[in-house]
Amino acid sequence: MKEKVTEVLQSIYDPEIPVNIWELGFIYKLEVNENNDVYILMTLTAPNCPVAETLPTEVETKVKEIPGVGNVTVELTFEPAWDTEMMSESAKIELNLLY
């Protein structure tokens, strides 16, 4: 189930950055218990990010659509603060941050 959730997270994009939220490093924690309940601790680029109200809801909605998933809890945090070092190497390449 964790792999299915990861696949869904890789299909969700921050509308301002052409990279998915998984590769951006927005997902701090992903847990799936024996009942297939999902807990996601995530962040955004900044607390005043324009998608602060909508992106966590989109994550919850899309994960709930996975067949067999139980309860879904998405928690938003800004500790630690997100920075570009949290991005995957492929995301950095995509955004021309690696030379």
Coordinates of N, CA, C and O in Angstrom, one line a residue:
M1 N 0.8 -1.2 0.0 CA 0.0 0.0 0.0 C 0.9 1.3 0.0 O 0.5 2.2 -0.7
K2 N 2.0 1.2 0.7 CA 2.9 2.4 0.8 C 3.3 2.8 -0.6 O 3.4 4.0 -0.9
E3 N 3.6 1.8 -1.4 CA 4.1 2.1 -2.8 C 3.0 2.7 -3.6 O 3.3 3.7 -4.4
K4 N 1.7 2.3 -3.4 CA 0.6 2.9 -4.1 C 0.4 4.4 -3.7 O 0.2 5.2 -4.5
V5 N 0.6 4.6 -2.4 CA 0.4 6.0 -1.9 C 1.6 6.8 -2.5 O 1.3 8.0 -2.9
T6 N 2.8 6.3 -2.5 CA 3.9 7.0 -3.1 C 3.7 7.4 -4.5 O 3.9 8.5 -5.0
E7 N 3.1 6.4 -5.3 CA 2.8 6.7 -6.7 C 1.8 7.9 -6.9 O 2.0 8.7 -7.7
V8 N 0.8 7.9 -6.0 CA -0.2 9.0 -6.0 C 0.5 10.3 -5.7 O 0.3 11.3 -6.4
L9 N 1.4 10.3 -4.7 CA 2.0 11.5 -4.3 C 2.9 12.0 -5.4 O 3.1 13.2 -5.6
Q10 N 3.5 11.1 -6.2 CA 4.3 11.5 -7.3 C 3.5 12.0 -8.5 O 4.1 12.6 -9.5
S11 N 2.2 12.0 -8.4 CA 1.4 12.5 -9.5 C 0.8 13.9 -9.1 O 0.1 14.5 -9.9
I12 N 1.1 14.4 -7.9 CA 0.6 15.7 -7.5 C 1.7 16.7 -7.6 O 2.8 16.5 -7.1
Y13 N 1.4 17.8 -8.2 CA 2.4 18.9 -8.4 C 2.0 20.2 -7.7 O 0.8 20.5 -7.6
D14 N 3.0 20.9 -7.2 CA 2.8 22.2 -6.8 C 2.6 23.1 -8.0 O 3.4 23.0 -9.0
P15 N 1.5 23.8 -8.1 CA 1.2 24.5 -9.4 C 2.2 25.5 -9.8 O 2.3 25.9 -10.9
E16 N 3.1 26.0 -8.9 CA 4.1 27.0 -9.2 C 5.4 26.4 -9.6 O 6.3 27.1 -10.1
I17 N 5.6 25.1 -9.3 CA 6.9 24.4 -9.6 C 6.6 23.2 -10.4 O 5.8 22.3 -10.0
P18 N 7.2 23.0 -11.6 CA 6.9 21.9 -12.4 C 7.5 20.5 -12.0 O 8.1 19.8 -12.8
V19 N 7.5 20.2 -10.7 CA 8.0 19.0 -10.1 C 7.0 18.5 -9.1 O 6.4 19.3 -8.4
N20 N 6.9 17.2 -9.0 CA 5.9 16.6 -8.1 C 6.3 16.8 -6.6 O 7.5 17.0 -6.3
I21 N 5.3 16.8 -5.7 CA 5.6 17.1 -4.3 C 6.5 16.0 -3.6 O 7.2 16.3 -2.7
W22 N 6.5 14.8 -4.2 CA 7.4 13.8 -3.6 C 8.9 14.2 -3.9 O 9.7 14.2 -3.0
E23 N 9.2 14.5 -5.2 CA 10.5 14.9 -5.6 C 11.0 16.2 -5.0 O 12.2 16.4 -4.8
L24 N 10.0 17.1 -4.7 CA 10.3 18.4 -4.1 C 10.7 18.2 -2.6 O 11.3 19.1 -2.0
G25 N 10.4 17.0 -2.0 CA 10.7 16.8 -0.6 C 9.7 17.4 0.3 O 10.0 17.6 1.5
F26 N 8.5 17.6 -0.2 CA 7.4 18.1 0.7 C 6.9 17.1 1.6 O 6.2 17.4 2.6
I27 N 7.1 15.8 1.4 CA 6.6 14.7 2.2 C 7.7 14.4 3.3 O 8.7 13.8 2.9
Y28 N 7.4 14.8 4.5 CA 8.4 14.5 5.6 C 8.2 13.1 6.2 O 9.1 12.5 6.6
K29 N 6.9 12.6 6.2 CA 6.7 11.3 6.8 C 5.5 10.7 6.1 O 4.5 11.4 5.8
L30 N 5.6 9.4 5.8 CA 4.5 8.6 5.2 C 4.4 7.3 6.0 O 5.4 6.5 6.0
E31 N 3.3 7.1 6.6 CA 3.1 5.9 7.4 C 1.8 5.2 7.0 O 0.8 5.9 6.7
V32 N 1.8 3.9 6.9 CA 0.6 3.1 6.6 C 0.6 2.0 7.6 O 1.5 1.2 7.7
N33 N -0.5 1.9 8.4 CA -0.6 0.9 9.4 C -1.3 -0.4 8.8 O -1.6 -0.5 7.7
E34 N -1.5 -1.4 9.7 CA -2.0 -2.7 9.3 C -3.5 -2.6 8.8 O -3.9 -3.5 8.1
N35 N -4.2 -1.5 9.1 CA -5.6 -1.3 8.6 C -5.6 -0.5 7.3 O -6.6 -0.1 6.9
N36 N -4.4 -0.2 6.8 CA -4.2 0.7 5.6 C -4.7 2.1 5.8 O -5.0 2.8 4.9
D37 N -4.6 2.5 7.1 CA -4.8 3.9 7.4 C -3.5 4.6 7.1 O -2.4 4.1 7.3
V38 N -3.6 5.8 6.5 CA -2.4 6.5 6.0 C -2.2 7.8 6.8 O -3.2 8.6 7.0
Y39 N -1.0 8.1 7.2 CA -0.6 9.3 7.8 C 0.4 10.0 7.0 O 1.5 9.3 6.7
I40 N 0.2 11.2 6.6 CA 1.2 12.0 5.8 C 1.5 13.3 6.6 O 0.6 14.0 6.9
L41 N 2.8 13.5 6.8 CA 3.3 14.8 7.4 C 4.0 15.5 6.2 O 4.9 14.9 5.6
M42 N 3.4 16.6 5.9 CA 4.0 17.3 4.7 C 4.2 18.8 5.0 O 3.7 19.3 6.0
T43 N 4.9 19.4 4.1 CA 5.2 20.9 4.2 C 5.0 21.5 2.8 O 4.6 20.8 1.9
L44 N 5.2 22.8 2.8 CA 5.1 23.6 1.6 C 6.4 24.5 1.6 O 7.1 24.5 2.5
T45 N 6.5 25.2 0.5 CA 7.7 26.1 0.4 C 7.8 27.1 1.5 O 8.8 27.5 1.9
A46 N 6.6 27.6 1.9 CA 6.5 28.6 2.9 C 5.1 28.7 3.6 O 4.1 28.2 2.9
P47 N 5.0 29.1 4.8 CA 3.6 29.2 5.4 C 2.6 30.0 4.6 O 1.4 29.7 4.7
N48 N 3.1 31.0 4.0 CA 2.1 31.9 3.2 C 2.0 31.4 1.7 O 1.5 32.2 0.9
C49 N 2.4 30.2 1.5 CA 2.3 29.6 0.1 C 0.8 29.7 -0.4 O -0.1 29.4 0.4
P50 N 0.6 30.1 -1.6 CA -0.8 30.3 -2.1 C -1.6 29.0 -2.1 O -2.8 29.0 -2.1
V51 N -0.9 27.8 -2.1 CA -1.7 26.5 -2.1 C -1.8 25.9 -0.7 O -2.2 24.7 -0.6
A52 N -1.5 26.7 0.3 CA -1.5 26.1 1.7 C -2.9 25.6 2.0 O -3.0 24.6 2.8
E53 N -3.9 26.1 1.5 CA -5.3 25.7 1.8 C -5.7 24.5 0.9 O -6.5 23.7 1.3
T54 N -5.2 24.5 -0.3 CA -5.7 23.5 -1.3 C -4.8 22.3 -1.5 O -5.3 21.2 -1.7
L55 N -3.5 22.4 -1.4 CA -2.6 21.2 -1.7 C -2.8 20.1 -0.7 O -2.9 18.9 -1.1
P56 N -2.8 20.4 0.6 CA -3.0 19.3 1.6 C -4.4 18.6 1.3 O -4.5 17.3 1.4
T57 N -5.4 19.3 1.0 CA -6.7 18.7 0.7 C -6.6 17.9 -0.6 O -7.2 16.8 -0.6
E58 N -5.9 18.3 -1.6 CA -5.7 17.5 -2.8 C -5.0 16.2 -2.5 O -5.4 15.1 -3.0
V59 N -4.0 16.3 -1.6 CA -3.3 15.1 -1.2 C -4.2 14.1 -0.6 O -4.3 12.9 -0.9
E60 N -5.0 14.6 0.4 CA -5.9 13.7 1.1 C -6.9 13.1 0.2 O -7.2 11.9 0.3
T61 N -7.5 13.9 -0.7 CA -8.5 13.4 -1.6 C -8.0 12.3 -2.5 O -8.6 11.3 -2.7
K62 N -6.8 12.6 -3.1 CA -6.3 11.6 -4.0 C -5.8 10.3 -3.4 O -6.0 9.2 -3.9
V63 N -5.3 10.4 -2.2 CA -4.9 9.2 -1.4 C -6.1 8.4 -1.0 O -6.1 7.1 -1.1
K64 N -7.2 9.0 -0.7 CA -8.4 8.4 -0.3 C -9.0 7.6 -1.5 O -9.8 6.6 -1.3
E65 N -8.7 8.0 -2.7 CA -9.2 7.3 -3.9 C -8.6 6.0 -4.2 O -9.0 5.2 -5.0
I66 N -7.5 5.7 -3.5 CA -6.8 4.4 -3.7 C -7.6 3.3 -3.1 O -8.0 3.3 -1.9
P67 N -7.9 2.3 -3.9 CA -8.7 1.2 -3.4 C -8.0 0.5 -2.2 O -6.8 0.2 -2.3
G68 N -8.8 0.3 -1.2 CA -8.3 -0.4 0.0 C -7.7 0.5 1.1 O -7.4 0.0 2.2
V69 N -7.6 1.8 0.8 CA -7.1 2.7 1.8 C -8.1 3.0 2.9 O -9.3 3.1 2.6
G70 N -7.7 3.0 4.1 CA -8.6 3.3 5.2 C -8.7 4.8 5.5 O -8.9 5.5 4.5
N71 N -8.5 5.2 6.7 CA -8.5 6.6 7.0 C -7.3 7.3 6.5 O -6.2 6.7 6.5
V72 N -7.4 8.6 6.1 CA -6.2 9.3 5.6 C -6.1 10.6 6.5 O -7.1 11.3 6.6
T73 N -5.0 10.8 7.0 CA -4.7 12.0 7.8 C -3.5 12.7 7.2 O -2.5 12.1 7.0
V74 N -3.7 14.0 6.8 CA -2.6 14.8 6.3 C -2.4 15.9 7.2 O -3.3 16.7 7.5
E75 N -1.2 16.0 7.7 CA -0.8 17.1 8.6 C 0.2 18.0 8.0 O 1.2 17.5 7.4
L76 N 0.0 19.3 8.1 CA 0.9 20.3 7.5 C 1.8 20.8 8.6 O 1.3 21.2 9.7
T77 N 3.1 20.9 8.3 CA 4.1 21.4 9.2 C 5.0 22.3 8.5 O 5.2 22.2 7.3
F78 N 5.7 23.2 9.3 CA 6.7 24.0 8.7 C 8.0 23.9 9.5 O 8.9 24.8 9.5
E79 N 8.1 22.8 10.3 CA 9.3 22.5 11.1 C 9.7 21.1 10.7 O 9.0 20.2 10.9
P80 N 10.9 21.0 10.2 CA 11.8 22.0 9.8 C 11.3 22.8 8.5 O 10.6 22.2 7.8
A81 N 11.8 24.0 8.4 CA 11.4 24.7 7.2 C 12.0 24.1 5.9 O 13.1 23.5 5.9
W82 N 11.2 24.0 4.9 CA 11.6 23.4 3.6 C 12.7 24.3 3.0 O 12.6 25.5 3.0
D83 N 13.7 23.6 2.4 CA 14.6 24.3 1.5 C 15.0 23.4 0.3 O 14.6 22.2 0.3
T84 N 15.7 23.9 -0.6 CA 16.0 23.2 -1.8 C 16.9 22.0 -1.6 O 16.9 21.1 -2.4
E85 N 17.5 21.9 -0.5 CA 18.3 20.7 -0.1 C 17.4 19.5 0.1 O 17.9 18.3 0.0
M86 N 16.2 19.6 0.3 CA 15.2 18.5 0.5 C 14.8 17.9 -0.8 O 14.2 16.9 -0.8
M87 N 15.1 18.6 -1.9 CA 14.6 18.1 -3.2 C 15.5 16.9 -3.6 O 16.7 16.8 -3.3
S88 N 14.9 16.0 -4.4 CA 15.7 14.9 -5.0 C 16.7 15.5 -6.0 O 16.5 16.6 -6.5
E89 N 17.6 14.7 -6.3 CA 18.6 15.1 -7.4 C 17.9 15.3 -8.7 O 18.2 16.3 -9.4
S90 N 16.9 14.5 -9.1 CA 16.2 14.6 -10.3 C 15.4 15.9 -10.3 O 15.3 16.6 -11.4
A91 N 14.9 16.3 -9.2 CA 14.1 17.6 -9.1 C 15.1 18.8 -9.3 O 14.8 19.7 -10.0
K92 N 16.2 18.7 -8.7 CA 17.2 19.7 -8.8 C 17.7 19.9 -10.3 O 17.9 21.0 -10.8
I93 N 17.9 18.8 -10.9 CA 18.3 18.8 -12.3 C 17.1 19.4 -13.2 O 17.4 20.3 -14.0
E94 N 15.9 19.0 -12.9 CA 14.7 19.6 -13.6 C 14.6 21.1 -13.5 O 14.3 21.8 -14.4
L95 N 15.0 21.6 -12.3 CA 14.9 23.0 -12.1 C 16.2 23.7 -12.3 O 16.3 24.9 -11.9
N96 N 17.2 23.1 -12.9 CA 18.5 23.6 -13.2 C 19.2 24.1 -11.9 O 19.8 25.2 -11.9
L97 N 19.1 23.4 -10.8 CA 19.8 23.7 -9.6 C 21.1 23.0 -9.4 O 21.8 23.2 -8.4
L98 N 21.3 22.0 -10.2 CA 22.6 21.3 -10.2 C 23.4 21.6 -11.4 O 22.9 21.7 -12.5
Y99 N 24.7 21.8 -11.2 CA 25.5 22.2 -12.4 C 26.6 21.2 -12.6 O 27.1 20.6 -11.7

